[in-house]
Coordinates of N, CA and C in Angstrom, one line a residue:
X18 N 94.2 117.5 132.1 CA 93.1 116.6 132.4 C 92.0 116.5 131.3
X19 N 91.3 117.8 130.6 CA 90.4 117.9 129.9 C 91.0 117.8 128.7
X20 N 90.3 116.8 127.5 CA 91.2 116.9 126.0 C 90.1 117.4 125.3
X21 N 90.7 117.8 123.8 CA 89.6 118.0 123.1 C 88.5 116.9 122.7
X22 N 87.5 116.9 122.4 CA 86.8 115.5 121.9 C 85.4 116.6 121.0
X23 N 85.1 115.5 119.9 CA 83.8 116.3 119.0 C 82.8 116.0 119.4
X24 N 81.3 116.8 119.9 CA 80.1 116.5 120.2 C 79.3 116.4 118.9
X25 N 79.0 115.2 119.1 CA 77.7 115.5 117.8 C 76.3 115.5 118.4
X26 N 75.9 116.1 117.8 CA 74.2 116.3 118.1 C 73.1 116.0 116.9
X27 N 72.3 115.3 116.5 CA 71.4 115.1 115.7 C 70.7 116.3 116.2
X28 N 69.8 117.1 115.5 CA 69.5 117.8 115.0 C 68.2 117.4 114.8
X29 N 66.7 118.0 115.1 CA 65.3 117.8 114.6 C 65.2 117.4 113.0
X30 N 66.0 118.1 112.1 CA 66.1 117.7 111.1 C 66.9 116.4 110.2
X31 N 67.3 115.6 111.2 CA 68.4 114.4 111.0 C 69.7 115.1 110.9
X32 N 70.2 116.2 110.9 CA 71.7 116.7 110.2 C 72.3 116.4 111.9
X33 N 73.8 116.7 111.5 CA 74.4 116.4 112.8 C 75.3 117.7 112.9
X34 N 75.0 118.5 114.1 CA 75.5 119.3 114.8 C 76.9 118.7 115.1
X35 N 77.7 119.3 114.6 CA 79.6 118.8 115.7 C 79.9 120.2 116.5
X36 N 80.7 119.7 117.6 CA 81.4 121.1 117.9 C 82.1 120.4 119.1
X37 N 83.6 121.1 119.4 CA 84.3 121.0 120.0 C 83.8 121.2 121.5
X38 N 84.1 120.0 122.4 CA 84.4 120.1 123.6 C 85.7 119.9 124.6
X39 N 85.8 119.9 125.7 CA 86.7 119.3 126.2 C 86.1 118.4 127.7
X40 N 86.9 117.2 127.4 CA 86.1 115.9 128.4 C 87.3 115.6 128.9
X41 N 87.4 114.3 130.2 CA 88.4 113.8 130.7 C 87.5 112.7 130.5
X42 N 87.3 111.4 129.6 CA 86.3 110.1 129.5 C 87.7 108.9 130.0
X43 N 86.6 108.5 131.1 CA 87.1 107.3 132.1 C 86.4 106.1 131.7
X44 N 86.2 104.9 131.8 CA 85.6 103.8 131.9 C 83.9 103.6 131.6
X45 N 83.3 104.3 132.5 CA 82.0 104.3 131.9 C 81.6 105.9 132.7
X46 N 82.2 106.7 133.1 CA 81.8 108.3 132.9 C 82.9 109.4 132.5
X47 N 82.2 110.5 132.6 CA 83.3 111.2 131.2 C 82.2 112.7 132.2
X48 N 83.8 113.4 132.5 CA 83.7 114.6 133.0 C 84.0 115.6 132.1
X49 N 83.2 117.0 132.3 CA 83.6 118.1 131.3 C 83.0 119.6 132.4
X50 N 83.2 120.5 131.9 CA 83.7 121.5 132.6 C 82.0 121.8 132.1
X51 N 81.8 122.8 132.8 CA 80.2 123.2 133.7 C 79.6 123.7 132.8
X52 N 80.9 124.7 131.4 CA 80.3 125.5 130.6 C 79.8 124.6 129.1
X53 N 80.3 123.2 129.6 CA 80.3 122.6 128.0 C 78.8 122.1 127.9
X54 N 78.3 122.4 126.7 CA 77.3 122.3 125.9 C 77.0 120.7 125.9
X55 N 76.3 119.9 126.2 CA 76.0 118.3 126.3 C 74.7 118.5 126.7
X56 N 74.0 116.8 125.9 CA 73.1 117.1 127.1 C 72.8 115.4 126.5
X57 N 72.0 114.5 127.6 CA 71.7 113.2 127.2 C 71.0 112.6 125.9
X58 N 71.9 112.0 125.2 CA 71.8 111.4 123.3 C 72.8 111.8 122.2
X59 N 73.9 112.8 123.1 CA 74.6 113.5 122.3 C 75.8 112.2 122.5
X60 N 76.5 112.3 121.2 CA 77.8 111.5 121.0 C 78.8 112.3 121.0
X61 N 80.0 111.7 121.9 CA 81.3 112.1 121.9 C 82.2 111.2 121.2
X62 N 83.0 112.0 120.5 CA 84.1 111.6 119.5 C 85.5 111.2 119.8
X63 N 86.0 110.6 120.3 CA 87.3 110.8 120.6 C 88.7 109.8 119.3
X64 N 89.9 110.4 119.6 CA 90.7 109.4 118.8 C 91.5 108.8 120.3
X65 N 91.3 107.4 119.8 CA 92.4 106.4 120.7 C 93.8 106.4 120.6
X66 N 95.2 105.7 121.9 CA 95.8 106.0 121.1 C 96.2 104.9 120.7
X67 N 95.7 104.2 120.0 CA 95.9 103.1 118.8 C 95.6 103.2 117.5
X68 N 94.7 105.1 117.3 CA 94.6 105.5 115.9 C 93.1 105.2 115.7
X69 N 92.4 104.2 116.4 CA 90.4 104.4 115.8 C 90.2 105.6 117.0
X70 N 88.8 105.5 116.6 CA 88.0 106.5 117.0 C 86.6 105.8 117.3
X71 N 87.4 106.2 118.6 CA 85.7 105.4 120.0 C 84.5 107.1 120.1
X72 N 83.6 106.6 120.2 CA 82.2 107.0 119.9 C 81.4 106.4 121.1
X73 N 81.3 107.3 122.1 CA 80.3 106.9 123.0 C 78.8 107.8 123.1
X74 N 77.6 107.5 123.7 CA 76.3 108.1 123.6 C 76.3 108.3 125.0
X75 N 76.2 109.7 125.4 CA 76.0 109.8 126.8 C 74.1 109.7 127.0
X76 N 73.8 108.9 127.7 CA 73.1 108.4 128.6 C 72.6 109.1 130.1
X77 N 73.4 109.7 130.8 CA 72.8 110.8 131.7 C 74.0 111.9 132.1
X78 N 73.0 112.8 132.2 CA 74.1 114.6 132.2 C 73.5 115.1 133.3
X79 N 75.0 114.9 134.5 CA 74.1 115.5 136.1 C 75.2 117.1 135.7
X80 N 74.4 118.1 136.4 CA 75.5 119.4 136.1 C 75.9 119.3 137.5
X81 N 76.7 119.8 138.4 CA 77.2 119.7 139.7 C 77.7 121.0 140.0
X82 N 76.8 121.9 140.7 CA 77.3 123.5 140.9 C 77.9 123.2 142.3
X83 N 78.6 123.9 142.8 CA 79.2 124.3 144.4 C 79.1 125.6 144.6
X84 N 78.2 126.4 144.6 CA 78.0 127.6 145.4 C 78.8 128.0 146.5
X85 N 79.7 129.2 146.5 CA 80.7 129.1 147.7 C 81.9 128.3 147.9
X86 N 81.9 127.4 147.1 CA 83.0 126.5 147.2 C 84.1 126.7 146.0
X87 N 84.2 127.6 145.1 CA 84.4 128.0 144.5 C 84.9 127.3 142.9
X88 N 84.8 127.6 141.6 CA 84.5 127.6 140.3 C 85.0 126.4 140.2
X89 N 86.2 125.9 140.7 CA 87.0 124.5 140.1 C 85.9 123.2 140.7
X90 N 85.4 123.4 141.3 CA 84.5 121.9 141.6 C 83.2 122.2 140.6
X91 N 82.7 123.1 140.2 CA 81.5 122.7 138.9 C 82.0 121.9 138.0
X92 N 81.3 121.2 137.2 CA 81.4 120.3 137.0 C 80.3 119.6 136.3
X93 N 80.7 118.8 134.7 CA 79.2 118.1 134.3 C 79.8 116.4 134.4
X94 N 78.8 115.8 135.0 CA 79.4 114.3 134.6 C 78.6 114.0 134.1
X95 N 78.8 112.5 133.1 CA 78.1 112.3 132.2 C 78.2 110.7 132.0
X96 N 77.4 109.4 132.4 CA 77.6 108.4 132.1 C 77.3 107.8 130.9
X97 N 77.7 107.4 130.1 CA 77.8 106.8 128.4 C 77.5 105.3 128.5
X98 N 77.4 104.9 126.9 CA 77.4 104.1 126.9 C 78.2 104.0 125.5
X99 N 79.1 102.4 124.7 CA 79.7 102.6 124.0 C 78.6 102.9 122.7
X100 N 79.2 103.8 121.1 CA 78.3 104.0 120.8 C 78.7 103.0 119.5
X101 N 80.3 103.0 119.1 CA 80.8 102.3 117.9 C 82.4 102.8 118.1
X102 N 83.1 101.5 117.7 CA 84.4 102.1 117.4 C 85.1 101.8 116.1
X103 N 85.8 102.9 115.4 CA 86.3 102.4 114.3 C 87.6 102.8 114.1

């Protein structure tokens, strides 16, 4: 379900932070596991499989804990917007 994808982060200093995540990116939201590092303005990297590479800007980061219900329903969803594709 979850593939690799690159996060980038701007950085206070303009430089861009990358680091590996893993997402499952749908239509206009993009799920990732509870522990992954995101947060709203960060870009996800992914390769298509037609060979570019779609770039969306997440736009809002809800975290979703289930207390008692146990570890597999946490959960971050994140709705994007497109950011560039090349």
């Amino acid at each position: 379900m979850y593939k690799p994808v690159t996060r980038i982060r701007i950085t206070p200093d303009g430089s861009e932070d990358r680091s590996e995540v893993k997402a499952h990116i749908q239509s206009s939201v993009a799920f990732l596991p509870i522990t992954a590092d995101v947060e709203e303005a960060d870009l996800l990297e992914r390769k298509l499989p037609n060979g570019k590479t779609q770039t969306i800007r997440l736009t809002q980061v809800t975290h979703y804990e289930a207390p008692g219900a146990g570890q597999q329903l946490n959960h971050i969803e994140a709705k994007f917007v497109s950011a560039r594709s090349r």
